[in-house]
Amino acid sequence: MIMNNCNDIFIFGDEQVFFPKFRKMLSLKPATRGTGRILQLRQTTARVLFVILKSGDKEYVPDDKILYEVWDTHGLSSSSQALYRSVNMINKKIIEMSGRKEGECIKRVYRRGYRIENVKRLSDCHFCAFFINGVDKKRYEN
C-alpha cells in the first residue's frame, strides 16, 4: 500500500475530509474554524484510517487485513492492541474536531472488523491538495 502516491480524497460523516497523501484530516464543520480544524496524523494512524476508508462504507475490514497492510508490509510488529489504540486515537480526534462530546466514527463489529459509514471517495483532487497546503501555510504565517 503506497499512501503517499494516493491522490484520492475521502469525505466521511459529512464533516471530515482525509488527505492520505499528506496524512491530514480537515474538519468541514464551521464551529471548528481556526485551531483544531486541520490535524496532522502520525504515519501508522493515517495508514489505519486509509485502509478502513478505501474499503468504503459497505464492507467491514477484517483485523488481519489492517494489521498486514499497516504494520506487516512495512516491517513493523503488529498486534491487536496497537490496532485498537490507533482506532481509539482516530475516533478521539474525530470527536474533538467535530465538537461532539462523544460517539465513534470507526465502528467495530466483533469477528467482522472495522468500518466507517457514509464515506465518499474523490479521485485526483488537485484543488483539494492545493487548498490543504494553502491553509497550512497561512496557519504558520500568522
mmCIF file with all atom_site columns, C-alpha atoms in Angstrom:
data_model
loop_
_atom_site.group_PDB
_atom_site.id
_atom_site.type_symbol
_atom_site.label_atom_id
_atom_site.label_alt_id
_atom_site.label_comp_id
_atom_site.label_asym_id
_atom_site.label_entity_id
_atom_site.label_seq_id
_atom_site.pdbx_PDB_ins_code
_atom_site.Cartn_x
_atom_site.Cartn_y
_atom_site.Cartn_z
_atom_site.occupancy
_atom_site.B_iso_or_equiv
_atom_site.pdbx_formal_charge
_atom_site.auth_seq_id
_atom_site.auth_comp_id
_atom_site.auth_asym_id
_atom_site.auth_atom_id
_atom_site.pdbx_PDB_model_num
ATOM 1   C CA . MET A 1 1   ? 0.000   0.000   0.000  1.00 0.00 ? 1   MET A CA 1
ATOM 2   C CA . ILE A 1 2   ? 1.568   3.256   -1.117 1.00 0.00 ? 2   ILE A CA 1
ATOM 3   C CA . MET A 1 3   ? -0.315  6.037   0.593  1.00 0.00 ? 3   MET A CA 1
ATOM 4   C CA . ASN A 1 4   ? 1.987   8.921   -0.406 1.00 0.00 ? 4   ASN A CA 1
ATOM 5   C CA . ASN A 1 5   ? 1.138   8.441   -4.077 1.00 0.00 ? 5   ASN A CA 1
ATOM 6   C CA . CYS A 1 6   ? -2.606  8.324   -3.440 1.00 0.00 ? 6   CYS A CA 1
ATOM 7   C CA . ASN A 1 7   ? -4.346  11.403  -4.795 1.00 0.00 ? 7   ASN A CA 1
ATOM 8   C CA . ASP A 1 8   ? -7.729  10.241  -3.539 1.00 0.00 ? 8   ASP A CA 1
ATOM 9   C CA . ILE A 1 9   ? -9.579  12.347  -1.002 1.00 0.00 ? 9   ILE A CA 1
ATOM 10  C CA . PHE A 1 10  ? -12.090 10.818  1.411  1.00 0.00 ? 10  PHE A CA 1
ATOM 11  C CA . ILE A 1 11  ? -15.086 12.620  2.907  1.00 0.00 ? 11  ILE A CA 1
ATOM 12  C CA . PHE A 1 12  ? -16.758 10.796  5.756  1.00 0.00 ? 12  PHE A CA 1
ATOM 13  C CA . GLY A 1 13  ? -19.509 11.590  8.188  1.00 0.00 ? 13  GLY A CA 1
ATOM 14  C CA . ASP A 1 14  ? -20.187 14.719  6.081  1.00 0.00 ? 14  ASP A CA 1
ATOM 15  C CA . GLU A 1 15  ? -17.854 16.563  8.475  1.00 0.00 ? 15  GLU A CA 1
ATOM 16  C CA . GLN A 1 16  ? -14.339 15.235  7.923  1.00 0.00 ? 16  GLN A CA 1
ATOM 17  C CA . VAL A 1 17  ? -12.022 15.135  4.928  1.00 0.00 ? 17  VAL A CA 1
ATOM 18  C CA . PHE A 1 18  ? -8.941  12.913  4.862  1.00 0.00 ? 18  PHE A CA 1
ATOM 19  C CA . PHE A 1 19  ? -5.975  13.568  2.538  1.00 0.00 ? 19  PHE A CA 1
ATOM 20  C CA . PRO A 1 20  ? -3.942  10.317  2.582  1.00 0.00 ? 20  PRO A CA 1
ATOM 21  C CA . LYS A 1 21  ? -1.081  11.790  0.571  1.00 0.00 ? 21  LYS A CA 1
ATOM 22  C CA . PHE A 1 22  ? -0.499  14.464  3.222  1.00 0.00 ? 22  PHE A CA 1
ATOM 23  C CA . ARG A 1 23  ? -1.735  12.422  6.229  1.00 0.00 ? 23  ARG A CA 1
ATOM 24  C CA . LYS A 1 24  ? -4.048  15.297  7.129  1.00 0.00 ? 24  LYS A CA 1
ATOM 25  C CA . MET A 1 25  ? -7.617  15.450  8.270  1.00 0.00 ? 25  MET A CA 1
ATOM 26  C CA . LEU A 1 26  ? -9.742  18.570  7.818  1.00 0.00 ? 26  LEU A CA 1
ATOM 27  C CA . SER A 1 27  ? -12.975 19.386  9.612  1.00 0.00 ? 27  SER A CA 1
ATOM 28  C CA . LEU A 1 28  ? -15.701 20.879  7.417  1.00 0.00 ? 28  LEU A CA 1
ATOM 29  C CA . LYS A 1 29  ? -17.782 21.899  10.389 1.00 0.00 ? 29  LYS A CA 1
ATOM 30  C CA . PRO A 1 30  ? -17.933 25.719  10.748 1.00 0.00 ? 30  PRO A CA 1
ATOM 31  C CA . ALA A 1 31  ? -17.696 25.502  14.547 1.00 0.00 ? 31  ALA A CA 1
ATOM 32  C CA . THR A 1 32  ? -14.131 24.201  14.272 1.00 0.00 ? 32  THR A CA 1
ATOM 33  C CA . ARG A 1 33  ? -12.658 27.170  12.433 1.00 0.00 ? 33  ARG A CA 1
ATOM 34  C CA . GLY A 1 34  ? -9.158  28.095  13.453 1.00 0.00 ? 34  GLY A CA 1
ATOM 35  C CA . THR A 1 35  ? -7.216  25.822  15.746 1.00 0.00 ? 35  THR A CA 1
ATOM 36  C CA . GLY A 1 36  ? -8.122  22.187  15.580 1.00 0.00 ? 36  GLY A CA 1
ATOM 37  C CA . ARG A 1 37  ? -9.526  22.409  12.069 1.00 0.00 ? 37  ARG A CA 1
ATOM 38  C CA . ILE A 1 38  ? -6.587  20.602  10.457 1.00 0.00 ? 38  ILE A CA 1
ATOM 39  C CA . LEU A 1 39  ? -4.968  17.602  12.060 1.00 0.00 ? 39  LEU A CA 1
ATOM 40  C CA . GLN A 1 40  ? -1.668  16.024  11.015 1.00 0.00 ? 40  GLN A CA 1
ATOM 41  C CA . LEU A 1 41  ? -1.844  12.277  11.637 1.00 0.00 ? 41  LEU A CA 1
ATOM 42  C CA . ARG A 1 42  ? 1.086   10.058  12.500 1.00 0.00 ? 42  ARG A CA 1
ATOM 43  C CA . GLN A 1 43  ? 2.130   7.612   9.776  1.00 0.00 ? 43  GLN A CA 1
ATOM 44  C CA . THR A 1 44  ? 0.676   4.464   11.329 1.00 0.00 ? 44  THR A CA 1
ATOM 45  C CA . THR A 1 45  ? -2.573  6.166   12.374 1.00 0.00 ? 45  THR A CA 1
ATOM 46  C CA . ALA A 1 46  ? -3.000  7.590   8.860  1.00 0.00 ? 46  ALA A CA 1
ATOM 47  C CA . ARG A 1 47  ? -2.437  4.139   7.358  1.00 0.00 ? 47  ARG A CA 1
ATOM 48  C CA . VAL A 1 48  ? -5.129  2.623   9.590  1.00 0.00 ? 48  VAL A CA 1
ATOM 49  C CA . LEU A 1 49  ? -7.606  5.309   8.566  1.00 0.00 ? 49  LEU A CA 1
ATOM 50  C CA . PHE A 1 50  ? -6.667  4.903   4.889  1.00 0.00 ? 50  PHE A CA 1
ATOM 51  C CA . VAL A 1 51  ? -7.155  1.116   4.882  1.00 0.00 ? 51  VAL A CA 1
ATOM 52  C CA . ILE A 1 52  ? -10.575 1.443   6.513  1.00 0.00 ? 52  ILE A CA 1
ATOM 53  C CA . LEU A 1 53  ? -11.717 4.317   4.284  1.00 0.00 ? 53  LEU A CA 1
ATOM 54  C CA . LYS A 1 54  ? -10.582 2.774   1.000  1.00 0.00 ? 54  LYS A CA 1
ATOM 55  C CA . SER A 1 55  ? -12.861 -0.221  1.601  1.00 0.00 ? 55  SER A CA 1
ATOM 56  C CA . GLY A 1 56  ? -15.848 2.141   1.555  1.00 0.00 ? 56  GLY A CA 1
ATOM 57  C CA . ASP A 1 57  ? -18.810 2.071   3.866  1.00 0.00 ? 57  ASP A CA 1
ATOM 58  C CA . LYS A 1 58  ? -20.303 -1.169  2.569  1.00 0.00 ? 58  LYS A CA 1
ATOM 59  C CA . GLU A 1 59  ? -17.848 -3.693  3.986  1.00 0.00 ? 59  GLU A CA 1
ATOM 60  C CA . TYR A 1 60  ? -16.053 -4.351  7.209  1.00 0.00 ? 60  TYR A CA 1
ATOM 61  C CA . VAL A 1 61  ? -12.263 -4.533  7.053  1.00 0.00 ? 61  VAL A CA 1
ATOM 62  C CA . PRO A 1 62  ? -11.001 -7.571  8.985  1.00 0.00 ? 62  PRO A CA 1
ATOM 63  C CA . ASP A 1 63  ? -8.393  -7.003  11.675 1.00 0.00 ? 63  ASP A CA 1
ATOM 64  C CA . ASP A 1 64  ? -5.927  -9.287  9.883  1.00 0.00 ? 64  ASP A CA 1
ATOM 65  C CA . LYS A 1 65  ? -6.079  -7.206  6.703  1.00 0.00 ? 65  LYS A CA 1
ATOM 66  C CA . ILE A 1 66  ? -5.472  -3.953  8.601  1.00 0.00 ? 66  ILE A CA 1
ATOM 67  C CA . LEU A 1 67  ? -2.622  -5.455  10.612 1.00 0.00 ? 67  LEU A CA 1
ATOM 68  C CA . TYR A 1 68  ? -0.987  -6.791  7.459  1.00 0.00 ? 68  TYR A CA 1
ATOM 69  C CA . GLU A 1 69  ? -1.329  -3.596  5.368  1.00 0.00 ? 69  GLU A CA 1
ATOM 70  C CA . VAL A 1 70  ? -0.450  -1.145  8.131  1.00 0.00 ? 70  VAL A CA 1
ATOM 71  C CA . TRP A 1 71  ? 2.261   -2.922  10.091 1.00 0.00 ? 71  TRP A CA 1
ATOM 72  C CA . ASP A 1 72  ? 3.497   -6.159  8.500  1.00 0.00 ? 72  ASP A CA 1
ATOM 73  C CA . THR A 1 73  ? 4.124   -4.812  4.983  1.00 0.00 ? 73  THR A CA 1
ATOM 74  C CA . HIS A 1 74  ? 6.251   -2.035  6.485  1.00 0.00 ? 74  HIS A CA 1
ATOM 75  C CA . GLY A 1 75  ? 8.388   -4.341  8.618  1.00 0.00 ? 75  GLY A CA 1
ATOM 76  C CA . LEU A 1 76  ? 6.688   -3.308  11.861 1.00 0.00 ? 76  LEU A CA 1
ATOM 77  C CA . SER A 1 77  ? 5.488   -5.582  14.612 1.00 0.00 ? 77  SER A CA 1
ATOM 78  C CA . SER A 1 78  ? 1.692   -5.825  14.513 1.00 0.00 ? 78  SER A CA 1
ATOM 79  C CA . SER A 1 79  ? -0.701  -6.510  17.363 1.00 0.00 ? 79  SER A CA 1
ATOM 80  C CA . SER A 1 80  ? -4.400  -6.275  18.060 1.00 0.00 ? 80  SER A CA 1
ATOM 81  C CA . GLN A 1 81  ? -3.594  -3.870  20.877 1.00 0.00 ? 81  GLN A CA 1
ATOM 82  C CA . ALA A 1 82  ? -1.759  -1.486  18.513 1.00 0.00 ? 82  ALA A CA 1
ATOM 83  C CA . LEU A 1 83  ? -4.730  -1.557  16.127 1.00 0.00 ? 83  LEU A CA 1
ATOM 84  C CA . TYR A 1 84  ? -7.155  -0.915  18.987 1.00 0.00 ? 84  TYR A CA 1
ATOM 85  C CA . ARG A 1 85  ? -5.063  2.064   20.186 1.00 0.00 ? 85  ARG A CA 1
ATOM 86  C CA . SER A 1 86  ? -4.870  3.544   16.680 1.00 0.00 ? 86  SER A CA 1
ATOM 87  C CA . VAL A 1 87  ? -8.617  3.269   16.106 1.00 0.00 ? 87  VAL A CA 1
ATOM 88  C CA . ASN A 1 88  ? -9.329  4.813   19.511 1.00 0.00 ? 88  ASN A CA 1
ATOM 89  C CA . MET A 1 89  ? -6.940  7.689   18.719 1.00 0.00 ? 89  MET A CA 1
ATOM 90  C CA . ILE A 1 90  ? -8.659  8.326   15.383 1.00 0.00 ? 90  ILE A CA 1
ATOM 91  C CA . ASN A 1 91  ? -12.111 8.269   16.993 1.00 0.00 ? 91  ASN A CA 1
ATOM 92  C CA . LYS A 1 92  ? -10.925 10.631  19.728 1.00 0.00 ? 92  LYS A CA 1
ATOM 93  C CA . LYS A 1 93  ? -9.505  13.123  17.205 1.00 0.00 ? 93  LYS A CA 1
ATOM 94  C CA . ILE A 1 94  ? -12.640 12.971  15.052 1.00 0.00 ? 94  ILE A CA 1
ATOM 95  C CA . ILE A 1 95  ? -14.819 13.682  18.093 1.00 0.00 ? 95  ILE A CA 1
ATOM 96  C CA . GLU A 1 96  ? -12.578 16.617  19.110 1.00 0.00 ? 96  GLU A CA 1
ATOM 97  C CA . MET A 1 97  ? -12.640 18.076  15.605 1.00 0.00 ? 97  MET A CA 1
ATOM 98  C CA . SER A 1 98  ? -16.396 17.712  15.249 1.00 0.00 ? 98  SER A CA 1
ATOM 99  C CA . GLY A 1 99  ? -17.112 19.414  18.569 1.00 0.00 ? 99  GLY A CA 1
ATOM 100 C CA . ARG A 1 100 ? -19.229 16.500  19.803 1.00 0.00 ? 100 ARG A CA 1
ATOM 101 C CA . LYS A 1 101 ? -18.951 15.221  23.340 1.00 0.00 ? 101 LYS A CA 1
ATOM 102 C CA . GLU A 1 102 ? -18.925 11.514  22.479 1.00 0.00 ? 102 GLU A CA 1
ATOM 103 C CA . GLY A 1 103 ? -19.510 8.904   19.821 1.00 0.00 ? 103 GLY A CA 1
ATOM 104 C CA . GLU A 1 104 ? -17.378 6.984   17.405 1.00 0.00 ? 104 GLU A CA 1
ATOM 105 C CA . CYS A 1 105 ? -16.790 7.235   13.712 1.00 0.00 ? 105 CYS A CA 1
ATOM 106 C CA . ILE A 1 106 ? -14.962 3.966   13.191 1.00 0.00 ? 106 ILE A CA 1
ATOM 107 C CA . LYS A 1 107 ? -17.232 1.164   14.285 1.00 0.00 ? 107 LYS A CA 1
ATOM 108 C CA . ARG A 1 108 ? -16.067 -2.290  15.313 1.00 0.00 ? 108 ARG A CA 1
ATOM 109 C CA . VAL A 1 109 ? -18.129 -5.431  14.988 1.00 0.00 ? 109 VAL A CA 1
ATOM 110 C CA . TYR A 1 110 ? -16.744 -8.494  16.704 1.00 0.00 ? 110 TYR A CA 1
ATOM 111 C CA . ARG A 1 111 ? -15.404 -11.081 14.232 1.00 0.00 ? 111 ARG A CA 1
ATOM 112 C CA . ARG A 1 112 ? -16.212 -8.846  11.244 1.00 0.00 ? 112 ARG A CA 1
ATOM 113 C CA . GLY A 1 113 ? -13.797 -5.933  11.612 1.00 0.00 ? 113 GLY A CA 1
ATOM 114 C CA . TYR A 1 114 ? -13.922 -2.131  11.316 1.00 0.00 ? 114 TYR A CA 1
ATOM 115 C CA . ARG A 1 115 ? -15.749 0.295   9.067  1.00 0.00 ? 115 ARG A CA 1
ATOM 116 C CA . ILE A 1 116 ? -16.740 3.914   8.698  1.00 0.00 ? 116 ILE A CA 1
ATOM 117 C CA . GLU A 1 117 ? -20.204 4.773   7.470  1.00 0.00 ? 117 GLU A CA 1
ATOM 118 C CA . ASN A 1 118 ? -21.061 7.458   4.959  1.00 0.00 ? 118 ASN A CA 1
ATOM 119 C CA . VAL A 1 119 ? -17.787 7.508   3.003  1.00 0.00 ? 119 VAL A CA 1
ATOM 120 C CA . LYS A 1 120 ? -17.348 9.366   -0.282 1.00 0.00 ? 120 LYS A CA 1
ATOM 121 C CA . ARG A 1 121 ? -14.176 8.985   -2.328 1.00 0.00 ? 121 ARG A CA 1
ATOM 122 C CA . LEU A 1 122 ? -12.962 11.732  -4.648 1.00 0.00 ? 122 LEU A CA 1
ATOM 123 C CA . SER A 1 123 ? -10.149 10.881  -7.032 1.00 0.00 ? 123 SER A CA 1
ATOM 124 C CA . ASP A 1 124 ? -7.225  13.052  -8.027 1.00 0.00 ? 124 ASP A CA 1
ATOM 125 C CA . CYS A 1 125 ? -8.476  16.236  -6.412 1.00 0.00 ? 125 CYS A CA 1
ATOM 126 C CA . HIS A 1 126 ? -5.655  18.717  -7.122 1.00 0.00 ? 126 HIS A CA 1
ATOM 127 C CA . PHE A 1 127 ? -7.698  21.656  -5.884 1.00 0.00 ? 127 PHE A CA 1
ATOM 128 C CA . CYS A 1 128 ? -8.141  19.942  -2.509 1.00 0.00 ? 128 CYS A CA 1
ATOM 129 C CA . ALA A 1 129 ? -4.398  19.292  -2.235 1.00 0.00 ? 129 ALA A CA 1
ATOM 130 C CA . PHE A 1 130 ? -3.693  22.918  -3.116 1.00 0.00 ? 130 PHE A CA 1
ATOM 131 C CA . PHE A 1 131 ? -6.229  24.059  -0.523 1.00 0.00 ? 131 PHE A CA 1
ATOM 132 C CA . ILE A 1 132 ? -4.826  21.957  2.307  1.00 0.00 ? 132 ILE A CA 1
ATOM 133 C CA . ASN A 1 133 ? -1.288  23.224  1.641  1.00 0.00 ? 133 ASN A CA 1
ATOM 134 C CA . GLY A 1 134 ? -2.527  26.843  1.452  1.00 0.00 ? 134 GLY A CA 1
ATOM 135 C CA . VAL A 1 135 ? -4.435  26.595  4.730  1.00 0.00 ? 135 VAL A CA 1
ATOM 136 C CA . ASP A 1 136 ? -1.384  25.138  6.452  1.00 0.00 ? 136 ASP A CA 1
ATOM 137 C CA . LYS A 1 137 ? 0.891   27.917  5.174  1.00 0.00 ? 137 LYS A CA 1
ATOM 138 C CA . LYS A 1 138 ? -1.496  30.631  6.377  1.00 0.00 ? 138 LYS A CA 1
ATOM 139 C CA . ARG A 1 139 ? -1.652  28.981  9.785  1.00 0.00 ? 139 ARG A CA 1
ATOM 140 C CA . TYR A 1 140 ? 2.110   29.287  10.262 1.00 0.00 ? 140 TYR A CA 1
ATOM 141 C CA . GLU A 1 141 ? 2.449   32.762  8.748  1.00 0.00 ? 141 GLU A CA 1
ATOM 142 C CA . ASN A 1 142 ? 0.289   34.413  11.432 1.00 0.00 ? 142 ASN A CA 1
#
